[in-house]
Amino acid sequence: MQMPTWLVTGGAGFIGSNFVRSARREGLARIVNLDKLTYAGHPENLEELGGDGDHVFVRGDIGDAALVDALLREHQPAAIVNFAAESHVDRSILGPAEFIQTNVVGTQVLLQCALRYWKELEPRRAQAFRVLHVSTDEVYGTLGANDAPFTEDSQYRPNSPYAASKAAADHLVRAYSQTFSLPVLTTNCSNNYGPYQHPEKLIPLMIGNGTAGRPLPVYGDGLQIRDWLYVQDHCEALCRVLERGVPGETYNIGGDCERTNLDIISSLCRLLDAAHPQSAPHARLITHVSDRPGHDRRYAIDASKIKRELGWQPRTAFGEGLARTLDWYEAHAGWVAAVAGGAHQRWIETNYGGRSPAVERGGR
Ligand code: NAD
Ligand code: TYD
């Protein structure tokens, strides 16, 4: 059987590049990778694919209809997987406009191109065609300590501009299913961690700062809870949804791994202590800083639907995934230096420069 082609958008970012690398490693599909290469997208993430004739990289915007139409016409994909997005909550607070442009307008343009393309396909290929839209649990808003985890039926209550833009995109995806019968699938996943995550996000930021002996900035009291999933497990879930998901359905994906931010940072400090005993204890670097405005207190995912209907399970225990992630960052100092250049330093000054130290707790 001939290998299918998938158009992957945002495939030079964190999750997208993990997805593309594993799809190519396993020979699942030929990949056309459309990525704008914003500050978050890096050709270095795709170096492993150098010389792979079945990975075609195209620098461009999902909001460029002429480009997307041309790529669909030329490559005739069997599926589109949409990772392209502005993804960092703190950036959405300081500058929401780009989030609306890519996450909302860009997604609508992509859907419209997909619809045009799908309508022209011969019936057998049209029936097999899928658009998989990768979204987040943040669309559901925040949970109290005793609330049940989010299900696919939880109400949308986004609290940050990022979450609102992803919620708007999810609604558009739903509308293209209901109105035009476009065969779409939506996944809402919890916080990912693992190799190739941009150093501005919690876990890689703490690894970088901890290794360099810089403060570990904890927003507010650090007791906010996230549900963490190793990125490779997320990629496997997405393949399962592409392969077996029912068009028009949404699937929640999570790691059954609720942790407070302080738990995460303390676990990392212990791993750093073991790797660099001369600088122990790293917990002395924990510094509480002023909180993120509108900071969601708790996310938790009920992933029973994807487990029951598609037979997916998270496979990586948190301790193992975290240790693997730390090892990867320590072994890839060159990658970190390449992606954390001048623009990243300016972001650090913008985001952390104005934060006053808050209640001093832990580690001292
Ligand atoms: P990321 O920020 O690391 O990567 C985003 C990628 O999209 C980058 O390569 C960037 O260059 C590209 N991009 C941005 N705007 C574009 C545009 N207009 N056209 C084409 N490419 C564009 O993000 P990530 O963490 O890999 O997240 C990928 C997707 O998964 C996002 O849609 C995000 O909302 C979703 N998600 C992320 C998490 C998480 O914990 N990281 C959890 C759940 C869902
Ligand atoms: P983040 O990685 O930005 O993901 P999200 O906000 O999408 O869940 O942050 C994860 C958690 O860590 C979130 O509660 C905010 C917190 N956090 C800090 O306490 N300090 C930091 O420097 C960062 C980047 C995040």
CSV table of C-alpha atoms and ligand atoms in Angstrom, one decimal:
chain,number,residue,atom,x,y,z
A,1,MET,CA,0.0,0.0,0.0
A,2,GLN,CA,1.3,3.5,-0.9
A,3,MET,CA,2.3,5.6,2.1
A,4,PRO,CA,-0.2,8.5,2.7
A,5,THR,CA,0.8,12.2,2.8
A,6,TRP,CA,-0.1,14.3,5.8
A,7,LEU,CA,0.0,18.1,5.7
A,8,VAL,CA,1.2,19.0,9.2
A,9,THR,CA,1.1,22.7,10.2
A,10,GLY,CA,3.3,24.1,13.0
A,11,GLY,CA,5.6,21.0,12.6
A,12,ALA,CA,8.7,23.0,13.6
A,13,GLY,CA,7.5,23.7,17.1
A,14,PHE,CA,7.6,21.5,20.2
A,15,ILE,CA,4.7,19.0,19.8
A,16,GLY,CA,4.6,19.3,16.0
A,17,SER,CA,8.3,18.4,15.6
A,18,ASN,CA,7.9,15.5,18.0
A,19,PHE,CA,4.9,14.3,15.9
A,20,VAL,CA,6.7,14.7,12.6
A,21,ARG,CA,9.9,13.0,13.7
A,22,SER,CA,8.0,10.0,15.1
A,23,ALA,CA,5.7,9.8,12.1
A,24,ARG,CA,8.7,9.6,9.8
A,25,ARG,CA,10.6,7.3,12.1
A,26,GLU,CA,7.7,4.8,12.0
A,27,GLY,CA,7.1,5.4,8.3
A,28,LEU,CA,3.4,6.3,8.9
A,29,ALA,CA,3.2,9.0,6.3
A,30,ARG,CA,5.1,11.3,4.0
A,31,ILE,CA,5.0,14.7,5.7
A,32,VAL,CA,4.5,18.2,4.2
A,33,ASN,CA,5.4,20.5,7.1
A,34,LEU,CA,4.1,24.0,6.8
A,35,ASP,CA,5.5,26.3,9.5
A,36,LYS,CA,5.9,30.1,9.7
A,37,LEU,CA,9.0,29.8,11.9
A,38,THR,CA,7.9,32.3,14.5
A,39,TYR,CA,10.2,32.7,17.5
A,40,ALA,CA,8.8,29.3,18.6
A,41,GLY,CA,9.5,27.3,15.4
A,42,HIS,CA,13.1,26.1,14.7
A,43,PRO,CA,14.6,24.3,11.8
A,44,GLU,CA,17.0,22.8,14.4
A,45,ASN,CA,14.0,20.8,15.6
A,46,LEU,CA,13.9,19.0,12.3
A,47,GLU,CA,17.7,18.4,11.8
A,48,GLU,CA,17.2,14.7,12.4
A,49,LEU,CA,15.1,14.7,9.1
A,50,GLY,CA,17.9,16.2,7.0
A,51,GLY,CA,18.1,14.1,3.8
A,52,ASP,CA,14.7,12.5,4.3
A,53,GLY,CA,13.0,12.9,0.9
A,54,ASP,CA,9.6,12.1,2.5
A,55,HIS,CA,9.7,15.2,4.7
A,56,VAL,CA,9.0,18.4,2.8
A,57,PHE,CA,9.4,21.6,4.8
A,58,VAL,CA,7.6,24.8,3.6
A,59,ARG,CA,8.1,28.1,5.4
A,60,GLY,CA,4.7,29.8,5.4
A,61,ASP,CA,1.6,30.9,7.2
A,62,ILE,CA,-1.6,28.9,7.7
A,63,GLY,CA,-3.4,32.2,7.1
A,64,ASP,CA,-2.1,32.3,3.5
A,65,ALA,CA,-4.9,30.8,1.6
A,66,ALA,CA,-3.1,30.8,-1.8
A,67,LEU,CA,-0.2,28.9,-0.3
A,68,VAL,CA,-2.3,26.4,1.5
A,69,ASP,CA,-4.5,25.8,-1.6
A,70,ALA,CA,-1.3,25.3,-3.7
A,71,LEU,CA,0.1,22.8,-1.2
A,72,LEU,CA,-3.1,20.8,-1.0
A,73,ARG,CA,-3.3,20.7,-4.8
A,74,GLU,CA,0.3,19.7,-5.2
A,75,HIS,CA,0.7,17.1,-2.4
A,76,GLN,CA,-2.9,15.7,-2.3
A,77,PRO,CA,-2.7,14.8,1.5
A,78,ALA,CA,-5.0,12.2,3.1
A,79,ALA,CA,-5.0,14.3,6.3
A,80,ILE,CA,-4.2,17.7,7.7
A,81,VAL,CA,-2.9,17.9,11.3
A,82,ASN,CA,-3.0,21.5,12.7
A,83,PHE,CA,-0.5,22.3,15.4
A,84,ALA,CA,0.2,25.9,14.2
A,85,ALA,CA,-0.6,28.3,16.9
A,86,GLU,CA,0.7,31.0,19.3
A,87,SER,CA,0.9,28.8,22.4
A,88,HIS,CA,2.2,30.8,25.4
A,89,VAL,CA,-0.3,32.2,27.9
A,90,ASP,CA,2.1,34.8,29.2
A,91,ARG,CA,2.7,36.2,25.7
A,92,SER,CA,-1.1,36.3,25.1
A,93,ILE,CA,-1.4,38.6,28.1
A,94,LEU,CA,1.2,41.0,26.9
A,95,GLY,CA,0.1,40.9,23.2
A,96,PRO,CA,-3.1,39.1,22.3
A,97,ALA,CA,-3.4,40.2,18.7
A,98,GLU,CA,-1.1,37.6,17.1
A,99,PHE,CA,-3.1,34.9,19.0
A,100,ILE,CA,-6.3,36.0,17.2
A,101,GLN,CA,-4.5,36.2,13.9
A,102,THR,CA,-3.0,32.8,13.9
A,103,ASN,CA,-5.2,30.8,16.2
A,104,VAL,CA,-8.6,32.1,15.0
A,105,VAL,CA,-8.2,33.7,11.6
A,106,GLY,CA,-5.4,31.3,10.5
A,107,THR,CA,-7.5,28.2,11.6
A,108,GLN,CA,-10.5,29.5,9.7
A,109,VAL,CA,-8.4,30.0,6.5
A,110,LEU,CA,-7.0,26.5,6.9
A,111,LEU,CA,-10.5,25.1,7.3
A,112,GLN,CA,-11.8,26.9,4.3
A,113,CYS,CA,-8.9,25.6,2.1
A,114,ALA,CA,-9.5,22.1,3.5
A,115,LEU,CA,-13.1,22.3,2.6
A,116,ARG,CA,-12.4,23.4,-1.0
A,117,TYR,CA,-9.9,20.6,-1.4
A,118,TRP,CA,-12.1,17.9,0.2
A,119,LYS,CA,-15.0,18.8,-2.0
A,120,GLU,CA,-12.9,18.1,-5.1
A,121,LEU,CA,-11.7,14.7,-4.0
A,122,GLU,CA,-13.0,11.6,-5.6
A,123,PRO,CA,-15.5,9.8,-3.2
A,124,ARG,CA,-13.2,7.1,-1.8
A,125,ARG,CA,-10.4,9.6,-0.9
A,126,ALA,CA,-13.0,12.2,0.4
A,127,GLN,CA,-14.4,9.6,2.7
A,128,ALA,CA,-11.0,8.8,4.2
A,129,PHE,CA,-9.9,12.4,4.5
A,130,ARG,CA,-9.4,13.9,8.0
A,131,VAL,CA,-8.6,17.3,9.5
A,132,LEU,CA,-7.2,16.9,13.0
A,133,HIS,CA,-7.2,20.1,15.0
A,134,VAL,CA,-4.9,20.0,18.1
A,135,SER,CA,-6.3,22.0,21.0
A,136,THR,CA,-5.9,22.4,24.7
A,137,ASP,CA,-7.7,21.7,28.0
A,138,GLU,CA,-7.4,25.5,28.7
A,139,VAL,CA,-10.5,26.1,26.7
A,140,TYR,CA,-12.5,24.7,29.7
A,141,GLY,CA,-11.2,27.3,32.1
A,142,THR,CA,-10.3,26.5,35.7
A,143,LEU,CA,-11.4,23.9,38.3
A,144,GLY,CA,-11.8,24.0,42.0
A,145,ALA,CA,-9.9,21.6,44.2
A,146,ASN,CA,-12.9,19.2,44.4
A,147,ASP,CA,-14.3,19.6,40.9
A,148,ALA,CA,-14.5,16.6,38.6
A,149,PRO,CA,-11.9,16.6,35.8
A,150,PHE,CA,-12.8,18.1,32.4
A,151,THR,CA,-14.8,15.9,30.0
A,152,GLU,CA,-15.6,16.5,26.3
A,153,ASP,CA,-18.9,17.9,27.5
A,154,SER,CA,-17.5,20.4,30.0
A,155,GLN,CA,-18.5,24.0,29.3
A,156,TYR,CA,-16.1,26.2,27.4
A,157,ARG,CA,-15.0,29.0,29.9
A,158,PRO,CA,-11.6,30.3,28.6
A,159,ASN,CA,-9.8,32.7,30.9
A,160,SER,CA,-6.7,33.9,29.0
A,161,PRO,CA,-6.5,35.4,25.6
A,162,TYR,CA,-4.6,32.2,24.5
A,163,ALA,CA,-7.4,30.0,25.8
A,164,ALA,CA,-10.1,32.3,24.3
A,165,SER,CA,-8.3,32.1,20.9
A,166,LYS,CA,-8.1,28.3,21.0
A,167,ALA,CA,-11.7,28.1,22.1
A,168,ALA,CA,-12.7,30.3,19.1
A,169,ALA,CA,-10.8,28.0,16.8
A,170,ASP,CA,-12.4,24.9,18.3
A,171,HIS,CA,-15.9,26.5,17.7
A,172,LEU,CA,-14.9,27.1,14.1
A,173,VAL,CA,-13.8,23.5,13.7
A,174,ARG,CA,-17.1,22.4,15.1
A,175,ALA,CA,-19.0,24.7,12.8
A,176,TYR,CA,-17.2,23.3,9.7
A,177,SER,CA,-18.3,19.9,10.8
A,178,GLN,CA,-21.9,20.8,11.5
A,179,THR,CA,-22.4,23.1,8.6
A,180,PHE,CA,-20.3,21.6,5.8
A,181,SER,CA,-19.8,18.0,7.0
A,182,LEU,CA,-16.0,18.5,6.8
A,183,PRO,CA,-14.5,15.4,8.5
A,184,VAL,CA,-12.8,17.1,11.4
A,185,LEU,CA,-11.5,15.8,14.7
A,186,THR,CA,-10.6,17.9,17.7
A,187,THR,CA,-8.3,16.9,20.6
A,188,ASN,CA,-8.0,18.9,23.8
A,189,CYS,CA,-4.9,17.9,25.6
A,190,SER,CA,-3.3,18.8,29.0
A,191,ASN,CA,0.2,20.3,29.5
A,192,ASN,CA,2.9,18.5,27.6
A,193,TYR,CA,6.5,18.2,28.5
A,194,GLY,CA,9.6,16.6,26.9
A,195,PRO,CA,12.4,17.2,24.4
A,196,TYR,CA,12.3,20.3,22.1
A,197,GLN,CA,9.9,22.3,24.3
A,198,HIS,CA,10.8,26.0,24.0
A,199,PRO,CA,12.8,27.3,27.0
A,200,GLU,CA,10.1,29.9,27.9
A,201,LYS,CA,7.8,27.1,29.2
A,202,LEU,CA,7.8,26.0,32.8
A,203,ILE,CA,9.8,22.8,32.8
A,204,PRO,CA,12.6,23.8,30.3
A,205,LEU,CA,12.8,27.3,31.9
A,206,MET,CA,13.4,25.7,35.4
A,207,ILE,CA,16.0,23.3,33.9
A,208,GLY,CA,17.9,26.2,32.3
A,209,ASN,CA,17.7,28.5,35.3
A,210,GLY,CA,18.5,25.7,37.8
A,211,THR,CA,21.5,24.5,35.8
A,212,ALA,CA,22.8,28.1,35.6
A,213,GLY,CA,22.2,28.8,39.3
A,214,ARG,CA,19.6,31.5,38.4
A,215,PRO,CA,16.3,32.0,40.4
A,216,LEU,CA,13.4,29.7,39.7
A,217,PRO,CA,10.5,32.1,39.3
A,218,VAL,CA,7.3,30.6,40.8
A,219,TYR,CA,4.1,32.6,40.0
A,220,GLY,CA,2.1,33.4,43.1
A,221,ASP,CA,2.0,30.6,45.7
A,222,GLY,CA,2.9,27.9,43.2
A,223,LEU,CA,0.0,25.7,44.2
A,224,GLN,CA,-1.7,25.8,40.8
A,225,ILE,CA,-2.3,22.4,39.4
A,226,ARG,CA,-1.7,21.1,35.9
A,227,ASP,CA,-2.1,17.6,34.4
A,228,TRP,CA,1.2,16.7,32.7
A,229,LEU,CA,1.6,14.4,29.7
A,230,TYR,CA,4.9,13.3,28.1
A,231,VAL,CA,4.9,14.6,24.5
A,232,GLN,CA,5.5,11.2,22.9
A,233,ASP,CA,2.3,9.9,24.6
A,234,HIS,CA,0.4,12.9,23.1
A,235,CYS,CA,1.8,12.1,19.7
A,236,GLU,CA,0.6,8.5,20.0
A,237,ALA,CA,-2.8,9.6,21.0
A,238,LEU,CA,-3.0,11.9,17.9
A,239,CYS,CA,-2.1,9.0,15.6
A,240,ARG,CA,-4.8,6.9,17.3
A,241,VAL,CA,-7.3,9.7,16.7
A,242,LEU,CA,-6.3,10.1,13.1
A,243,GLU,CA,-6.5,6.4,12.5
A,244,ARG,CA,-9.7,5.5,14.4
A,245,GLY,CA,-11.4,8.7,15.6
A,246,VAL,CA,-15.0,9.4,14.5
A,247,PRO,CA,-15.3,12.6,12.4
A,248,GLY,CA,-17.1,15.4,14.2
A,249,GLU,CA,-16.0,14.0,17.6
A,250,THR,CA,-13.7,15.6,20.2
A,251,TYR,CA,-11.3,13.6,22.4
A,252,ASN,CA,-9.7,14.8,25.7
A,253,ILE,CA,-6.1,13.7,26.2
A,254,GLY,CA,-4.3,13.8,29.6
A,255,GLY,CA,-1.7,12.1,31.7
A,256,ASP,CA,-3.6,11.3,34.9
A,257,CYS,CA,-0.9,13.3,36.5
A,258,GLU,CA,-2.0,16.2,38.5
A,259,ARG,CA,0.9,18.1,40.1
A,260,THR,CA,1.3,21.5,41.7
A,261,ASN,CA,3.9,23.8,40.1
A,262,LEU,CA,5.9,23.6,43.3
A,263,ASP,CA,5.8,19.8,43.1
A,264,ILE,CA,7.2,19.9,39.6
A,265,ILE,CA,9.9,22.4,40.5
A,266,SER,CA,10.9,20.5,43.7
A,267,SER,CA,11.1,17.2,41.7
A,268,LEU,CA,13.4,18.9,39.2
A,269,CYS,CA,15.5,20.4,42.0
A,270,ARG,CA,16.0,16.8,43.3
A,271,LEU,CA,17.1,15.6,39.9
A,272,LEU,CA,19.4,18.6,39.5
A,273,ASP,CA,20.9,17.9,43.0
A,274,ALA,CA,21.7,14.3,41.9
A,275,ALA,CA,23.2,15.5,38.6
A,276,HIS,CA,25.1,18.5,40.0
A,277,PRO,CA,25.7,17.8,43.8
A,278,GLN,CA,28.3,20.6,43.9
A,279,SER,CA,25.4,23.2,43.4
A,280,ALA,CA,22.9,21.4,45.7
A,281,PRO,CA,20.4,22.2,47.1
A,282,HIS,CA,18.8,23.7,43.9
A,283,ALA,CA,15.6,24.4,45.9
A,284,ARG,CA,17.4,27.4,47.4
A,285,LEU,CA,16.8,29.1,44.0
A,286,ILE,CA,13.0,28.9,44.3
A,287,THR,CA,11.7,32.5,44.2
A,288,HIS,CA,8.1,33.4,44.4
A,289,VAL,CA,7.2,36.3,42.0
A,290,SER,CA,4.0,38.1,41.3
A,291,ASP,CA,1.3,36.0,39.9
A,292,ARG,CA,0.0,35.7,36.3
A,293,PRO,CA,-3.2,37.7,35.9
A,294,GLY,CA,-6.2,35.5,35.6
A,295,HIS,CA,-4.0,32.5,36.5
A,296,ASP,CA,-6.1,29.3,36.2
A,297,ARG,CA,-5.9,27.4,39.5
A,298,ARG,CA,-6.4,23.8,38.3
A,299,TYR,CA,-6.6,21.8,35.1
A,300,ALA,CA,-7.5,18.1,35.1
A,301,ILE,CA,-8.5,15.8,32.2
A,302,ASP,CA,-10.8,12.9,32.2
A,303,ALA,CA,-9.4,10.9,29.3
A,304,SER,CA,-11.8,8.0,29.6
A,305,LYS,CA,-13.3,8.5,26.2
A,306,ILE,CA,-10.1,8.1,24.2
A,307,LYS,CA,-9.1,5.2,26.4
A,308,ARG,CA,-12.4,3.4,26.0
A,309,GLU,CA,-13.2,4.1,22.4
A,310,LEU,CA,-9.7,4.2,20.8
A,311,GLY,CA,-7.7,2.1,23.2
A,312,TRP,CA,-5.0,4.8,24.0
A,313,GLN,CA,-3.2,5.0,27.4
A,314,PRO,CA,-0.4,7.3,28.6
A,315,ARG,CA,2.7,5.2,28.9
A,316,THR,CA,5.3,7.4,30.5
A,317,ALA,CA,5.4,7.7,34.3
A,318,PHE,CA,6.0,11.3,35.3
A,319,GLY,CA,9.3,10.6,37.2
A,320,GLU,CA,10.7,8.7,34.2
A,321,GLY,CA,9.5,11.4,31.7
A,322,LEU,CA,11.0,14.2,33.8
A,323,ALA,CA,14.3,12.5,34.2
A,324,ARG,CA,14.4,11.8,30.5
A,325,THR,CA,13.6,15.4,29.7
A,326,LEU,CA,16.3,16.7,32.0
A,327,ASP,CA,18.9,14.4,30.4
A,328,TRP,CA,17.8,15.6,26.9
A,329,TYR,CA,18.2,19.2,27.8
A,330,GLU,CA,21.6,18.6,29.4
A,331,ALA,CA,22.8,16.7,26.3
A,332,HIS,CA,21.5,19.4,23.9
A,333,ALA,CA,23.1,22.6,25.2
A,334,GLY,CA,23.7,23.6,21.6
A,335,TRP,CA,20.0,23.4,20.8
A,336,VAL,CA,19.2,25.5,23.8
A,337,ALA,CA,21.7,28.1,22.8
A,338,ALA,CA,20.3,28.2,19.3
A,339,VAL,CA,16.7,28.7,20.3
A,340,ALA,CA,17.3,30.8,23.3
A,341,GLY,CA,19.1,33.7,21.6
A,342,GLY,CA,18.5,37.4,21.7
A,343,ALA,CA,14.7,37.3,21.2
A,344,HIS,CA,14.4,34.9,24.1
A,345,GLN,CA,16.5,37.1,26.4
A,346,ARG,CA,14.3,40.1,25.6
A,347,TRP,CA,11.2,38.0,26.4
A,348,ILE,CA,12.8,37.0,29.8
A,349,GLU,CA,13.4,40.7,30.6
A,350,THR,CA,9.8,41.7,29.4
A,351,ASN,CA,8.0,38.9,31.3
A,352,TYR,CA,10.1,38.7,34.5
A,353,GLY,CA,11.7,42.2,34.8
A,354,GLY,CA,8.5,43.8,36.0
A,355,ARG,CA,7.6,41.0,38.5
A,356,SER,CA,8.2,41.8,42.1
A,357,PRO,CA,9.4,39.1,44.4
A,358,ALA,CA,6.3,37.9,46.3
A,359,VAL,CA,6.0,35.8,49.5
A,360,GLU,CA,9.3,34.1,50.0
A,361,ARG,CA,8.6,30.4,50.6
A,362,GLY,CA,10.3,27.1,50.1
A,363,GLY,CA,13.9,26.3,49.8
A,364,ARG,CA,15.5,29.0,52.0
B,1,NAD,P1,4.9,25.8,19.9
B,1,NAD,O1,4.7,27.3,20.2
B,1,NAD,O2,6.1,25.1,20.4
B,1,NAD,O3,4.8,25.6,18.3
B,1,NAD,C1,4.0,26.3,17.5
B,1,NAD,C2,4.5,26.2,16.0
B,1,NAD,O4,3.5,26.8,15.1
B,1,NAD,C3,5.8,26.9,15.8
B,1,NAD,O5,6.7,26.1,15.1
B,1,NAD,C4,5.5,28.2,15.0
B,1,NAD,O6,6.5,28.6,14.2
B,1,NAD,C5,4.2,27.7,14.2
B,1,NAD,N1,3.3,28.8,13.8
B,1,NAD,C6,2.9,29.8,14.6
B,1,NAD,N2,2.1,30.6,13.8
B,1,NAD,C7,2.0,30.0,12.6
B,1,NAD,C8,1.3,30.3,11.4
B,1,NAD,N3,0.5,31.4,11.4
B,1,NAD,N4,1.4,29.5,10.4
B,1,NAD,C9,2.2,28.4,10.4
B,1,NAD,N5,2.9,28.1,11.5
B,1,NAD,C10,2.8,28.9,12.6
B,1,NAD,O7,3.5,25.1,20.4
B,1,NAD,P2,3.3,23.6,20.9
B,1,NAD,O8,3.5,23.6,22.4
B,1,NAD,O9,4.1,22.7,20.1
B,1,NAD,O10,1.8,23.4,20.7
B,1,NAD,C11,1.3,22.9,19.4
B,1,NAD,C12,-0.2,22.9,19.5
B,1,NAD,O11,-0.7,22.1,20.5
B,1,NAD,C13,-0.8,24.3,19.7
B,1,NAD,O12,-2.0,24.4,18.9
B,1,NAD,C14,-1.2,24.3,21.1
B,1,NAD,O13,-2.3,25.1,21.4
B,1,NAD,C15,-1.6,22.9,21.4
B,1,NAD,N6,-1.3,22.4,22.7
B,1,NAD,C16,-0.2,22.6,23.4
B,1,NAD,C17,0.0,22.0,24.6
B,1,NAD,C18,1.4,22.2,25.4
B,1,NAD,O14,1.4,21.9,26.6
B,1,NAD,N7,2.4,22.7,24.7
B,1,NAD,C19,-1.0,21.4,25.3
B,1,NAD,C20,-2.2,21.2,24.6
B,1,NAD,C21,-2.4,21.7,23.3
B,2,TYD,P1,3.2,27.1,31.2
B,2,TYD,O1,4.3,26.2,30.8
B,2,TYD,O2,3.3,28.5,30.7
B,2,TYD,O3,1.8,26.4,30.7
B,2,TYD,P2,0.3,26.9,30.9
B,2,TYD,O4,0.2,28.2,31.6
B,2,TYD,O5,-0.2,26.9,29.5
B,2,TYD,O6,-0.3,25.8,31.8
B,2,TYD,O7,3.0,27.2,32.7
B,2,TYD,C1,2.7,26.0,33.5
B,2,TYD,C2,2.4,26.5,34.9
B,2,TYD,O8,3.6,27.0,35.5
B,2,TYD,C3,1.4,27.6,35.0
B,2,TYD,O9,0.6,27.5,36.2
B,2,TYD,C4,2.2,28.9,35.1
B,2,TYD,C5,3.4,28.4,35.9
B,2,TYD,N1,4.7,29.1,35.7
B,2,TYD,C6,5.4,29.7,36.7
B,2,TYD,O10,5.0,29.5,37.9
B,2,TYD,N2,6.6,30.3,36.4
B,2,TYD,C7,7.1,30.5,35.2
B,2,TYD,O11,8.1,31.1,35.0
B,2,TYD,C8,6.3,29.9,34.1
B,2,TYD,C9,6.8,30.0,32.7
B,2,TYD,C10,5.1,29.2,34.4
